[in-house]
PDB file of C-alpha atoms in Angstrom:
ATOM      1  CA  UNK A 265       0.000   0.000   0.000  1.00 68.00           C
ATOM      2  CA  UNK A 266       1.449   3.277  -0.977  1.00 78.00           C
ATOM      3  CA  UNK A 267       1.148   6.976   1.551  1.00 81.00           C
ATOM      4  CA  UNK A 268      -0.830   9.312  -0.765  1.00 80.00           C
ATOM      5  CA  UNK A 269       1.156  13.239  -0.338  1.00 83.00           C
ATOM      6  CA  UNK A 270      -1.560  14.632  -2.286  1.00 83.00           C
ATOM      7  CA  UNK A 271      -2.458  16.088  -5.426  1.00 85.00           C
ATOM      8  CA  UNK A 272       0.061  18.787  -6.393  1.00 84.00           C
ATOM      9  CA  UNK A 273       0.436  21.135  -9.155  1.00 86.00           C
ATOM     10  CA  UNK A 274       2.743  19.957 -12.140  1.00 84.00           C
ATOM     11  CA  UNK A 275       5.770  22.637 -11.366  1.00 85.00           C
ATOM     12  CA  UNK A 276       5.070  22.146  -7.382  1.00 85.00           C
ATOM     13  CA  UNK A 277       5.199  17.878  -8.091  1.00 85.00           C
ATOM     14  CA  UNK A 278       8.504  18.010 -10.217  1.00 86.00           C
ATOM     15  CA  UNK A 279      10.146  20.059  -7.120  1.00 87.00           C
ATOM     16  CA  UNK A 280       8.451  17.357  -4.586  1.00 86.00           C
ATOM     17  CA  UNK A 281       9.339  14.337  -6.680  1.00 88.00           C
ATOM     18  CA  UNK A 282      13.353  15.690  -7.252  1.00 89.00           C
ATOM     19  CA  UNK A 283      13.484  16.392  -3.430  1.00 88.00           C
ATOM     20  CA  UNK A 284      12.370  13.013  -2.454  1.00 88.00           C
ATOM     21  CA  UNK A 285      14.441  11.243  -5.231  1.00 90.00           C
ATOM     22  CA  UNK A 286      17.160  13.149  -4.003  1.00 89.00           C
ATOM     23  CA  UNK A 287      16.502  11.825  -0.651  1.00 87.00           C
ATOM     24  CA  UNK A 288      16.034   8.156  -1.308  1.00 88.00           C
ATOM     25  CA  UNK A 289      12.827   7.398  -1.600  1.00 87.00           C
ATOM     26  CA  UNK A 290      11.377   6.330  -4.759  1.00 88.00           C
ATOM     27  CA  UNK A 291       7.982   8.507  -5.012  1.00 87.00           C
ATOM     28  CA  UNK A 292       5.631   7.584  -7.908  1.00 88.00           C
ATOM     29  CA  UNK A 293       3.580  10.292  -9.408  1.00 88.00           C
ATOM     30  CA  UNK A 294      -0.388   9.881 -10.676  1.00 88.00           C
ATOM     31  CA  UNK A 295      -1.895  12.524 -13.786  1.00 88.00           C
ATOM     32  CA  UNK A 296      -5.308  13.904 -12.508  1.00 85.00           C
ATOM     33  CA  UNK A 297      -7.937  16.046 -13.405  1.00 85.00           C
ATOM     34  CA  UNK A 298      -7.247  17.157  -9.490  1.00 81.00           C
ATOM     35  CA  UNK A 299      -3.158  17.699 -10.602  1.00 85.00           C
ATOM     36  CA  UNK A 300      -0.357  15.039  -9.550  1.00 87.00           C
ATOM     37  CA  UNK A 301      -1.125  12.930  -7.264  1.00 86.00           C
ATOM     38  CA  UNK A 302       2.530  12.097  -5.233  1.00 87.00           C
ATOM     39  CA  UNK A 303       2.513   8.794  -3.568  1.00 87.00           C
ATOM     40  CA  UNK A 304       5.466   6.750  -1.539  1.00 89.00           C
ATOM     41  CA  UNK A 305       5.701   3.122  -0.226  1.00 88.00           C
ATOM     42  CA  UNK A 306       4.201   3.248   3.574  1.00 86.00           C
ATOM     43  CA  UNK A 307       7.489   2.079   4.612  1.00 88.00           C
ATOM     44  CA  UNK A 308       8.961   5.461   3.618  1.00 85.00           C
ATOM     45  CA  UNK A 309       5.936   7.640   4.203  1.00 83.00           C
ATOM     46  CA  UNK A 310       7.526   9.014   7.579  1.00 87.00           C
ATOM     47  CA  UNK A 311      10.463  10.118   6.003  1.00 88.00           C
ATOM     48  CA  UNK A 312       8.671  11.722   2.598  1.00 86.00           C
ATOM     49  CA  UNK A 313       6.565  13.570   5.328  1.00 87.00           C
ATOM     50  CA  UNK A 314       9.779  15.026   7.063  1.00 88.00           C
ATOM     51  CA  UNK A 315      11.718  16.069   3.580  1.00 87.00           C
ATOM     52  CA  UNK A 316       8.194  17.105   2.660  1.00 85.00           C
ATOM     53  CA  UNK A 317       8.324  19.861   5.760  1.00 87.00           C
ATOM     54  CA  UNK A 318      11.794  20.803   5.239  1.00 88.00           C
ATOM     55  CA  UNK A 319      11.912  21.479   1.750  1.00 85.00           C
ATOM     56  CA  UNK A 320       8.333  23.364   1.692  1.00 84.00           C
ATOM     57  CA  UNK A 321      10.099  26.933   0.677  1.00 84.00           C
ATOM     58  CA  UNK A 322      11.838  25.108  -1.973  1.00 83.00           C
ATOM     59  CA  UNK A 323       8.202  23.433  -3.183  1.00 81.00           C
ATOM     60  CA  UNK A 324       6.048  26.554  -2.934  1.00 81.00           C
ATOM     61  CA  UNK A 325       8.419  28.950  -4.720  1.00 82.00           C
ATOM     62  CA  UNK A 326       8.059  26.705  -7.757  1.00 76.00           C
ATOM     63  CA  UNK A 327       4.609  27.740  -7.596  1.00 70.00           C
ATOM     64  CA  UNK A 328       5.445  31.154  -7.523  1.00 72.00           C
ATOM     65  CA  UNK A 329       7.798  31.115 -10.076  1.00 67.00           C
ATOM     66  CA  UNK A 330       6.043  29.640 -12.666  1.00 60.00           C
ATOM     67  CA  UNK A 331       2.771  31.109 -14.682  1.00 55.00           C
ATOM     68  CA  UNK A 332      -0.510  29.656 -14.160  1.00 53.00           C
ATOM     69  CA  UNK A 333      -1.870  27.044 -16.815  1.00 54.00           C
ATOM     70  CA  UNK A 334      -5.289  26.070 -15.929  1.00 55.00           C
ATOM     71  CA  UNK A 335      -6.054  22.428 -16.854  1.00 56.00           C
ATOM     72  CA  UNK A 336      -9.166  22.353 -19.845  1.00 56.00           C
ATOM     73  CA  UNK A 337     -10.616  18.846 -21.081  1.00 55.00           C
ATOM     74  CA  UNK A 338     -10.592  18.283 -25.057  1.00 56.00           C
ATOM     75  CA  UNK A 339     -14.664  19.484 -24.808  1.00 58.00           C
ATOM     76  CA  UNK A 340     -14.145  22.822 -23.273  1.00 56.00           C
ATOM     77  CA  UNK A 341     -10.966  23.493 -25.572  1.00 56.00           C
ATOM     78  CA  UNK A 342     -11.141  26.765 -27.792  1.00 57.00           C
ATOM     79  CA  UNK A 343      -9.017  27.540 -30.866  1.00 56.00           C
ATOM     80  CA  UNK A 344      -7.553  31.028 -30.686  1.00 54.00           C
ATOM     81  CA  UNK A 345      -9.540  33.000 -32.898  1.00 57.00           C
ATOM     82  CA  UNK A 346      -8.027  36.581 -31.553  1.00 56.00           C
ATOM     83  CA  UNK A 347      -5.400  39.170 -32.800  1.00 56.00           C
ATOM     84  CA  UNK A 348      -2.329  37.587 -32.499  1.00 56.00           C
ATOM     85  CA  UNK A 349       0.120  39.597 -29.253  1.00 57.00           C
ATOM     86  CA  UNK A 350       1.613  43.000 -30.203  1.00 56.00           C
ATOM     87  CA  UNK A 351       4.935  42.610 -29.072  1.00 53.00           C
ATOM     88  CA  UNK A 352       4.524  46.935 -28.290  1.00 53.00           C
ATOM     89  CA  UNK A 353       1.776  46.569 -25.822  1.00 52.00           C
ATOM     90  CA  UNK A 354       2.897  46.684 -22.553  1.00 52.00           C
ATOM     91  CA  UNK A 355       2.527  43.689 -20.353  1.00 53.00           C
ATOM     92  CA  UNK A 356      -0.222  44.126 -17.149  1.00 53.00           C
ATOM     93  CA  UNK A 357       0.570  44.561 -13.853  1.00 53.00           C
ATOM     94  CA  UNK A 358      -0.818  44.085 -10.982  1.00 51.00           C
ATOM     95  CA  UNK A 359      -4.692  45.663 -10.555  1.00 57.00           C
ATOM     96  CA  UNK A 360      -4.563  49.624 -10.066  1.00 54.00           C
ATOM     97  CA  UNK A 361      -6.037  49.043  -6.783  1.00 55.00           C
ATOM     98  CA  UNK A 362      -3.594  46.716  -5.240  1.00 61.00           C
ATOM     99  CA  UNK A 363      -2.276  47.873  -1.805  1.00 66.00           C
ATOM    100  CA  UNK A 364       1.415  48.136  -2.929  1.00 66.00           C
ATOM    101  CA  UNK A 365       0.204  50.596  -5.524  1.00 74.00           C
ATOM    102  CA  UNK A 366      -2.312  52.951  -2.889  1.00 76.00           C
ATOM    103  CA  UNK A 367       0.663  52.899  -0.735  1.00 77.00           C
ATOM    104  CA  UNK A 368       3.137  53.850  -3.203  1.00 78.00           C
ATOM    105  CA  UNK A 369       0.691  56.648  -4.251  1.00 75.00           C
ATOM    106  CA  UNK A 370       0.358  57.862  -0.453  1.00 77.00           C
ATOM    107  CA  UNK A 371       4.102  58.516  -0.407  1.00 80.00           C
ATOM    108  CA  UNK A 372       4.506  60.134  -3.162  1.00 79.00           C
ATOM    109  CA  UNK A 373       1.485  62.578  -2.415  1.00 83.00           C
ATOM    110  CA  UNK A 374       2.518  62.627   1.819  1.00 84.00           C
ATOM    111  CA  UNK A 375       5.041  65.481   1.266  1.00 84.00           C
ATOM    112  CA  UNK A 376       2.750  67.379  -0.577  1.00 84.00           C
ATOM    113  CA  UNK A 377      -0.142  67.061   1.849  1.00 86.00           C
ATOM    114  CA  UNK A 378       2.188  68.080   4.291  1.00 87.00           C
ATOM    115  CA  UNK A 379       3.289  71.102   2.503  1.00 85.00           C
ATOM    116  CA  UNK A 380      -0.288  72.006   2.158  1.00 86.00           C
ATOM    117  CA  UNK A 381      -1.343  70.828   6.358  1.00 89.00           C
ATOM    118  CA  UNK A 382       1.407  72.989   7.271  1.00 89.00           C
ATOM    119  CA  UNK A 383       0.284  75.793   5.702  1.00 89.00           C
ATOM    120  CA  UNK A 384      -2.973  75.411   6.828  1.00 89.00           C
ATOM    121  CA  UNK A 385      -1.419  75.094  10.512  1.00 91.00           C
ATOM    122  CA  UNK A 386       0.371  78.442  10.014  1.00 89.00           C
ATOM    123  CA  UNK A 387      -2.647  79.968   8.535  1.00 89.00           C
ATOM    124  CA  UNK A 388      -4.605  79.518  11.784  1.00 90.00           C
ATOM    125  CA  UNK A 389      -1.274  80.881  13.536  1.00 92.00           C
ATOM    126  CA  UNK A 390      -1.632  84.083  11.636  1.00 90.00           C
ATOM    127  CA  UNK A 391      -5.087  84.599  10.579  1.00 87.00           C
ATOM    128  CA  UNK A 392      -4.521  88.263   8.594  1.00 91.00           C
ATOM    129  CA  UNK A 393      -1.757  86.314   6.642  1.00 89.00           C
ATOM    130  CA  UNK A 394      -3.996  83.082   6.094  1.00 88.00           C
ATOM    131  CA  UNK A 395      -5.185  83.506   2.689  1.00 90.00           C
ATOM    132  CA  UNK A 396      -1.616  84.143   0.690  1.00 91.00           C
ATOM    133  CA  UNK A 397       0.461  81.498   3.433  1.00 89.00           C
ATOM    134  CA  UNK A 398      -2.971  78.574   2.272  1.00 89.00           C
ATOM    135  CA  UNK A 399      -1.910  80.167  -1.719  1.00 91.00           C
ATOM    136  CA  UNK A 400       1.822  79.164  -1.370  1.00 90.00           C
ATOM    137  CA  UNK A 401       1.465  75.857   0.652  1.00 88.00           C
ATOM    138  CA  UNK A 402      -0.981  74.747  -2.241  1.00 88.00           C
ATOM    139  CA  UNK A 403       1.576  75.751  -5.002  1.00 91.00           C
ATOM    140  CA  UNK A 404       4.414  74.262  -3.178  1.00 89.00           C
ATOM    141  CA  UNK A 405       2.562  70.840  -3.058  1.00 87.00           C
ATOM    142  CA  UNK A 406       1.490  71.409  -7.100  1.00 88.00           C
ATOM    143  CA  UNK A 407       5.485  72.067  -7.236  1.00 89.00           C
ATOM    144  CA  UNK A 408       6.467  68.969  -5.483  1.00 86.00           C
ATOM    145  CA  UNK A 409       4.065  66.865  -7.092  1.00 85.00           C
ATOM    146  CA  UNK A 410       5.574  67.767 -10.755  1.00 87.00           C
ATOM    147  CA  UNK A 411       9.120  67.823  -9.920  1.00 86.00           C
ATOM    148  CA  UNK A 412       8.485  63.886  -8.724  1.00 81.00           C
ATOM    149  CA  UNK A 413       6.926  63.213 -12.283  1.00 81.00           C
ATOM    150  CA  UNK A 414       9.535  65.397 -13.872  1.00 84.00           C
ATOM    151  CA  UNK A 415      12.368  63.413 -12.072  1.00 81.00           C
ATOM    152  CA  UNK A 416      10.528  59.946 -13.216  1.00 71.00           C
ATOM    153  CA  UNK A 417       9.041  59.155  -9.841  1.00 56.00           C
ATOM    154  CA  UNK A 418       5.827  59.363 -10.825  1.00 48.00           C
ATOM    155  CA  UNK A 419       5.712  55.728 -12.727  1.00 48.00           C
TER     156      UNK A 419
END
């Protein structure tokens, strides 16, 4: 009877299969519509489950590393009837509302809301000189916002 590791997807069971090989143990490997199934002799299953834990980095980075190929069946097949790629189209990145990208945007615009908060402070400090200090602490932001994009930071 043979310890089933589970199913696995294709670039995650090479990696798994190599590190047990490497290892000693002589995995076999299934094709499902599930992915790989990984299996190993019970005799060996304690020892697949240890290399299994320790080499876990090593099996999930395959996953990152490669690109996503989802598995179809013959039915649901399609032939490619579209445009073929433009090799001057930019690739896409991530969504334009991922987190990495708001925060990004927050620190480029956080010196220029503080430009514009600090005149706004001094305003209230001086109220007969409010209205032209609030005028130059908005043009300084406007300022500091283009020299960014000027100097590339912009994206």
């Amino acid at each position: 009877m043979a310890t089933d590791l589970g199913a696995w997807p294709a670039e995650q069971a090479t990696v798994l299969l190599e590190v047990l090989q490497r290892d000693g143990l002589t995995p076999e490997a299934k094709r499902t519509r599930d992915g790989i199934h990984v299996l190993v002799p019970d005799a060996q299953s304690d020892q697949a489950y240890q290399v299994l834990a320790a080499n876990m980095d090593v099996i999930a980075n395959a996953a990152r590393l490669a690109e996503p190929t989802p598995i179809r069946s013959k039915k649901n097949r399609k032939k490619s009837r579209g445009a073929p790629p433009r090799g001057d189209r930019p690739a896409r990145s991530a969504p334009a509302d991922s987190p990495a990208l708001t925060s990004e945007r927050l620190m480029r615009v956080g010196p220029a809301v503080a430009l514009l908060l600090t005149a706004l402070l001094l305003g209230s400090l001086f109220p007969q000189a409010a209205f032209p200090i609030v005028i130059v602490g908005a043009f300084a932001g406007i300022w500091w916002l283009g020299k960014q994009a000027m100097d590339g930071r912009d994206g």
